[in-house]
Amino acid sequence: MTKQPVLHIEQLKTYFYLDDKKTAKAVDDVSFSIYPGETVALVGESGSGKSMTALSIMQLVNKPGKIVDGKIYLHDKNLLTINHKQIATIRGNEISMIFQEPMTALNPVFTIGSQITEILRKHKKLSKKAAHDKAVDLLNMVGIPRASAVMKEYPHQLSGGMRQRVMIAMAISCEPKLLVADEPTTALDVTIQAQILELIAQLKKRFNMGLLLITHDLGVVSEYADRVMVMYGGQIVEHTTTDQLLHNTKHPYSKGLLTSLPHLEKEVDRLGSIKGTVPPAYQFPKGCRFSTRCPYVMDACKKLNPPLKQIKDDHFVRCYLYEDEEELV
Ligand code: SF4
């Protein structure tokens, strides 16, 4: 693995300014890096800020949302300092995204072939014939049978799994440096889920891409991720290697999430299911954002939000329970 990250994010803040003068801090002071060939998982319940982090990287945050602070480097280029035209060139070319529901990314009125060749002609300036041939190659690469015939078909003629394969073909068509996959298998049958995740893992290896894998499923994390960031209330609450997260879990929220992994239950303090839901991003409690649901809450937790502290070389936790462990660094 090279020292230079493909993606480096510093203190990213994406806020929504709501009509009633409230501010929803959807992403609040998030920092991390992804290296070529590495899979980093972002996990948490819905509403924790995972998808908004991905949309911020892609510069696809819609109003009233806005990136208000931070830096997003793709290699040495800060994406927050370049213009819309330059971003449009980078998106789909150097960074690609796979969405949960392929129909949101596929246009129902154009054939599969025209949608893939359009990307290749736009970003790679290929001739019509070369783009067509490359598109057939891509469909073969993602395991679509009868690739030439599928080129002439429309998205609704394909199954959900095949549509997701088409979207993956489109996402990798320009061999991006970074692939962002937002719950790429949630909408699919269980048997198809494993095939799609395996396909994404193979392609990541083949093109040495950095992969940001967004999921609520720690089973997927244990199988595919090198590192994991657990997100809650718009912030990273635990960031470490997959092995550390699964076997030396620290944050009470991460421990709660882990109870959904049956074979690991013996190895963590079982909390049972986490009570309650993620508070809306305009209504976080004072102090620790998890304090309203945390079984270990103390008085100090209700006063100030804890910082993300390094407790080991590769382990960061946002929780007052580990205040003393910073001395181990
Ligand atoms: Fe729980 Fe307090 Fe840690 Fe927050 S800081 S996770 S409330 S123990």
Coordinates of C-alpha atoms and ligand atoms in Angstrom, one line a residue:
M1 CA 0.0 0.0 0.0
T2 CA 1.4 3.4 -0.9
K3 CA 1.7 6.2 1.6
Q4 CA -0.4 8.6 -0.5
P5 CA -4.1 8.3 0.2
V6 CA -6.5 8.4 -2.8
L7 CA -9.0 10.3 -0.6
H8 CA -8.2 12.4 2.4
I9 CA -11.0 14.3 4.2
E10 CA -10.4 16.9 6.9
Q11 CA -13.0 18.2 9.3
L12 CA -15.8 18.0 6.8
K13 CA -19.0 19.7 7.8
T14 CA -22.2 19.5 5.8
Y15 CA -25.1 21.3 7.3
F16 CA -28.8 21.8 6.3
Y17 CA -30.3 25.2 7.0
L18 CA -34.0 24.5 7.6
D19 CA -37.0 26.8 7.2
D20 CA -37.6 27.2 10.9
K21 CA -34.0 28.6 11.4
K22 CA -32.8 25.2 12.7
T23 CA -29.5 23.8 11.5
A24 CA -29.2 20.1 10.9
K25 CA -25.6 19.1 11.3
A26 CA -25.7 16.0 9.1
V27 CA -21.9 15.6 8.8
D28 CA -20.0 17.4 11.6
D29 CA -16.3 17.4 11.7
V30 CA -15.5 14.2 9.9
S31 CA -11.9 13.3 8.9
F32 CA -10.5 10.1 7.4
S33 CA -8.3 8.8 4.5
I34 CA -8.6 5.9 2.1
Y35 CA -5.5 4.4 0.4
P36 CA -5.4 2.7 -3.0
G37 CA -6.6 -0.9 -2.9
E38 CA -8.1 -0.4 0.6
T39 CA -11.7 -1.0 1.7
V40 CA -13.0 1.3 4.4
A41 CA -16.4 0.7 5.7
L42 CA -18.7 3.5 7.1
V43 CA -21.3 1.9 9.4
G44 CA -24.2 3.1 11.5
E45 CA -28.0 3.3 11.5
S46 CA -29.9 5.3 9.0
G47 CA -29.8 9.0 9.9
S48 CA -26.3 8.7 11.3
G49 CA -24.7 10.7 8.4
K50 CA -23.2 7.9 6.3
S51 CA -24.9 8.7 3.0
M52 CA -24.5 12.4 3.5
T53 CA -20.8 11.9 3.9
A54 CA -20.8 10.0 0.5
L55 CA -22.9 12.7 -1.2
S56 CA -20.5 15.3 0.2
I57 CA -17.5 13.5 -1.4
M58 CA -19.4 13.3 -4.7
Q59 CA -20.4 17.0 -4.4
L60 CA -24.1 15.9 -4.7
V61 CA -25.5 17.6 -1.7
N62 CA -28.8 19.4 -2.6
K63 CA -30.2 22.6 -1.0
P64 CA -30.9 23.4 1.8
G65 CA -27.8 21.3 2.5
K66 CA -24.3 22.8 2.1
I67 CA -20.7 21.8 2.7
V68 CA -19.8 24.6 5.2
D69 CA -16.3 23.7 6.1
G70 CA -13.5 21.2 5.6
K71 CA -11.3 19.7 2.9
I72 CA -11.8 16.8 0.5
Y73 CA -8.6 15.8 -1.3
L74 CA -8.6 13.4 -4.2
H75 CA -4.8 12.8 -4.2
D76 CA -3.5 16.3 -3.9
K77 CA -6.6 18.1 -5.4
N78 CA -9.0 19.7 -2.9
L79 CA -12.4 19.1 -4.5
L80 CA -13.9 22.0 -2.5
T81 CA -11.7 24.6 -4.3
I82 CA -12.4 23.6 -7.9
N83 CA -15.4 24.7 -10.1
H84 CA -18.5 22.8 -11.1
K85 CA -17.1 22.0 -14.6
Q86 CA -14.0 20.4 -13.1
I87 CA -16.1 18.5 -10.6
A88 CA -18.3 17.1 -13.3
T89 CA -15.2 15.9 -15.1
I90 CA -13.9 14.1 -12.0
R91 CA -17.3 12.6 -11.1
G92 CA -17.8 9.3 -13.0
N93 CA -14.2 9.4 -14.1
E94 CA -11.9 9.6 -11.1
I95 CA -14.6 9.0 -8.5
S96 CA -17.7 6.9 -9.0
M97 CA -20.6 5.9 -6.9
I98 CA -22.8 2.9 -6.7
F99 CA -26.2 3.6 -5.2
Q100 CA -28.6 1.4 -3.2
E101 CA -31.3 1.4 -5.8
P102 CA -29.9 1.2 -9.4
M103 CA -33.0 2.7 -10.9
T104 CA -32.0 6.1 -9.3
A105 CA -28.9 6.1 -11.4
L106 CA -30.1 4.4 -14.6
N107 CA -32.3 6.4 -17.0
P108 CA -35.4 4.3 -17.8
V109 CA -35.8 5.8 -21.3
F110 CA -32.4 4.9 -22.7
T111 CA -30.9 1.5 -23.5
I112 CA -28.2 0.1 -21.3
G113 CA -25.8 0.4 -24.2
S114 CA -26.4 4.0 -24.8
Q115 CA -26.0 4.8 -21.1
I116 CA -22.6 3.1 -20.8
T117 CA -21.3 4.4 -24.1
E118 CA -22.3 7.9 -23.3
I119 CA -20.0 7.8 -20.2
L120 CA -17.1 6.4 -22.2
R121 CA -17.5 8.9 -25.0
K122 CA -17.7 11.8 -22.6
H123 CA -14.9 11.0 -20.3
K124 CA -12.6 8.8 -22.5
K125 CA -13.4 10.5 -25.8
L126 CA -13.8 7.1 -27.5
S127 CA -15.3 6.7 -31.0
K128 CA -18.8 5.2 -31.2
K129 CA -17.5 1.8 -32.2
A130 CA -14.7 1.7 -29.6
A131 CA -17.2 2.8 -26.9
H132 CA -19.6 0.1 -28.0
D133 CA -17.0 -2.6 -27.8
K134 CA -15.7 -1.4 -24.5
A135 CA -19.2 -1.4 -23.1
V136 CA -19.7 -5.0 -24.1
D137 CA -16.4 -5.9 -22.5
L138 CA -17.6 -4.1 -19.3
L139 CA -20.9 -6.0 -19.2
N140 CA -19.0 -9.3 -19.6
M141 CA -16.6 -8.2 -16.9
V142 CA -19.4 -7.7 -14.4
G143 CA -20.9 -11.1 -15.3
I144 CA -23.8 -10.2 -17.4
P145 CA -24.8 -13.0 -19.7
R146 CA -25.7 -12.2 -23.4
A147 CA -23.9 -8.8 -23.1
S148 CA -24.4 -7.8 -26.7
A149 CA -28.2 -8.4 -26.4
V150 CA -28.4 -6.5 -23.1
M151 CA -26.8 -3.5 -24.7
K152 CA -30.1 -3.0 -26.6
E153 CA -32.3 -3.5 -23.6
Y154 CA -33.9 -1.0 -21.2
P155 CA -33.3 -1.0 -17.4
H156 CA -36.8 -2.3 -16.6
Q157 CA -36.2 -5.5 -18.7
L158 CA -33.5 -6.6 -16.2
S159 CA -33.7 -8.1 -12.8
G160 CA -32.6 -6.0 -9.7
G161 CA -29.3 -8.0 -9.5
M162 CA -28.6 -7.4 -13.2
R163 CA -29.4 -3.7 -13.0
Q164 CA -26.9 -3.5 -10.1
R165 CA -24.3 -5.2 -12.3
V166 CA -25.0 -2.6 -15.0
M167 CA -24.6 0.2 -12.5
I168 CA -21.2 -1.3 -11.4
A169 CA -20.1 -1.6 -15.0
M170 CA -21.0 2.1 -15.5
A171 CA -19.2 3.0 -12.2
I172 CA -15.9 1.3 -13.2
S173 CA -16.1 2.2 -16.9
C174 CA -13.4 4.9 -16.5
E175 CA -11.4 2.9 -13.9
P176 CA -11.9 5.4 -11.1
K177 CA -9.4 5.8 -8.3
L178 CA -12.1 5.8 -5.7
L179 CA -15.4 3.9 -5.7
V180 CA -18.1 4.9 -3.2
A181 CA -20.7 2.1 -2.7
D182 CA -23.7 3.2 -0.6
E183 CA -25.6 0.1 0.7
P184 CA -25.0 -1.5 -2.7
T185 CA -26.9 -4.7 -1.9
T186 CA -29.6 -3.7 0.5
A187 CA -32.3 -3.8 -2.2
L188 CA -31.3 -7.3 -3.4
D189 CA -32.1 -10.9 -2.5
V190 CA -29.7 -12.4 0.0
T191 CA -28.2 -14.8 -2.5
I192 CA -27.5 -12.0 -5.0
Q193 CA -26.1 -9.7 -2.3
A194 CA -23.1 -12.0 -1.8
Q195 CA -22.4 -12.2 -5.5
I196 CA -22.5 -8.4 -5.9
L197 CA -20.2 -7.8 -3.0
E198 CA -17.8 -10.3 -4.3
L199 CA -17.9 -8.7 -7.7
I200 CA -17.1 -5.2 -6.2
A201 CA -14.3 -6.7 -4.1
Q202 CA -12.7 -8.3 -7.2
L203 CA -13.0 -5.2 -9.3
K204 CA -11.5 -3.1 -6.5
K205 CA -8.5 -5.4 -6.5
R206 CA -8.2 -5.5 -10.2
F207 CA -8.1 -1.7 -10.6
N208 CA -6.4 -1.0 -7.2
M209 CA -9.3 1.4 -6.3
G210 CA -9.9 2.8 -2.9
L211 CA -13.4 1.6 -1.8
L212 CA -15.7 3.4 0.6
L213 CA -18.3 0.9 1.5
I214 CA -21.3 2.3 3.3
T215 CA -23.4 -0.3 5.1
H216 CA -25.5 -0.9 8.2
D217 CA -24.4 -4.6 8.1
L218 CA -21.4 -5.5 10.3
G219 CA -21.5 -9.0 8.7
V220 CA -20.5 -7.3 5.4
V221 CA -17.9 -5.3 7.2
S222 CA -16.3 -8.3 8.7
E223 CA -16.1 -10.0 5.3
Y224 CA -14.8 -7.1 3.1
A225 CA -13.4 -4.1 5.1
D226 CA -9.9 -3.4 6.1
R227 CA -10.9 -0.5 8.4
V228 CA -14.1 0.6 9.8
M229 CA -15.6 3.9 10.9
V230 CA -18.7 3.8 13.0
M231 CA -20.8 6.9 12.6
Y232 CA -23.4 8.3 14.9
G233 CA -25.1 11.8 15.0
G234 CA -23.1 13.0 12.1
Q235 CA -19.7 12.1 13.7
I236 CA -17.3 9.3 13.7
V237 CA -17.5 7.6 17.2
E238 CA -15.1 4.8 16.6
H239 CA -12.4 4.3 13.8
T240 CA -10.1 1.3 13.8
T241 CA -9.1 -1.8 11.9
T242 CA -11.9 -4.4 11.2
D243 CA -10.2 -6.8 13.5
Q244 CA -10.0 -4.4 16.4
L245 CA -13.6 -3.3 15.9
L246 CA -14.9 -6.9 16.0
H247 CA -12.7 -8.2 18.8
N248 CA -11.8 -5.2 20.9
T249 CA -14.9 -3.0 20.5
K250 CA -14.8 0.1 22.6
H251 CA -17.7 2.5 21.9
P252 CA -21.0 1.6 23.5
Y253 CA -22.8 2.3 20.2
S254 CA -20.4 0.0 18.3
K255 CA -21.0 -2.7 20.9
G256 CA -24.8 -2.3 20.4
L257 CA -24.4 -2.7 16.6
L258 CA -22.3 -5.8 17.1
T259 CA -25.1 -7.7 18.8
S260 CA -26.5 -8.1 15.3
L261 CA -23.6 -10.4 14.5
P262 CA -24.6 -13.7 16.2
H263 CA -21.2 -15.4 16.1
L264 CA -19.5 -12.5 17.8
E265 CA -22.0 -12.0 20.6
K266 CA -19.9 -13.9 23.1
E267 CA -16.9 -11.7 22.5
V268 CA -18.6 -8.3 23.4
D269 CA -20.6 -7.1 26.3
R270 CA -24.0 -7.9 25.1
L271 CA -26.1 -4.7 25.3
G272 CA -29.2 -6.1 23.6
S273 CA -30.7 -4.0 20.9
I274 CA -29.9 -0.3 21.2
K275 CA -32.9 1.5 22.7
G276 CA -34.5 4.4 20.8
T277 CA -33.5 5.9 17.4
V278 CA -30.8 8.3 16.1
P279 CA -32.0 11.9 17.1
P280 CA -32.7 14.2 14.2
A281 CA -29.6 16.2 13.1
Y282 CA -31.2 19.5 14.3
Q283 CA -31.9 18.1 17.7
F284 CA -28.8 16.4 19.1
P285 CA -28.7 16.3 22.9
K286 CA -26.2 18.5 24.8
G287 CA -23.0 16.7 25.5
C288 CA -22.4 13.2 23.9
R289 CA -24.8 12.7 21.0
F290 CA -25.3 9.1 22.1
S291 CA -26.1 10.0 25.7
T292 CA -29.9 9.6 25.3
R293 CA -29.4 5.9 24.4
C294 CA -26.2 4.9 26.1
P295 CA -26.5 2.3 29.0
Y296 CA -23.2 3.7 30.4
V297 CA -24.2 7.4 30.5
M298 CA -22.5 9.5 33.3
D299 CA -23.1 13.1 34.4
A300 CA -20.0 14.3 32.4
C301 CA -21.5 12.8 29.2
K302 CA -24.4 15.3 29.4
K303 CA -22.3 18.3 29.5
L304 CA -19.7 18.2 26.7
N305 CA -19.5 16.2 23.5
P306 CA -16.4 14.0 23.9
P307 CA -13.6 14.4 21.3
L308 CA -12.4 11.6 19.1
K309 CA -9.4 10.3 21.0
Q310 CA -6.6 8.0 19.9
I311 CA -6.3 5.1 22.4
K312 CA -3.9 3.0 20.3
D313 CA -2.0 3.4 17.1
D314 CA -4.9 2.4 15.0
H315 CA -7.8 2.9 17.3
F316 CA -9.8 6.1 17.9
V317 CA -12.9 6.4 20.1
R318 CA -15.3 9.3 21.0
C319 CA -16.3 8.3 24.6
Y320 CA -15.5 9.4 28.1
L321 CA -15.2 5.8 29.2
Y322 CA -11.7 5.7 27.6
E323 CA -10.4 9.0 28.7
D324 CA -7.5 7.4 30.6
E325 CA -6.5 5.2 27.7
E326 CA -5.1 8.0 25.7
E327 CA -2.0 7.7 27.8
L328 CA -1.3 4.4 26.1
V329 CA -0.5 6.2 22.8
Ligands
SF4_1 FE1 -22.0 6.7 26.6 FE2 -20.9 8.7 27.9 FE3 -19.4 7.3 26.2 FE4 -21.3 8.9 25.3 S1 -19.5 9.5 26.4 S2 -21.0 6.9 24.6 S3 -22.9 8.7 26.9 S4 -20.4 6.6 28.1

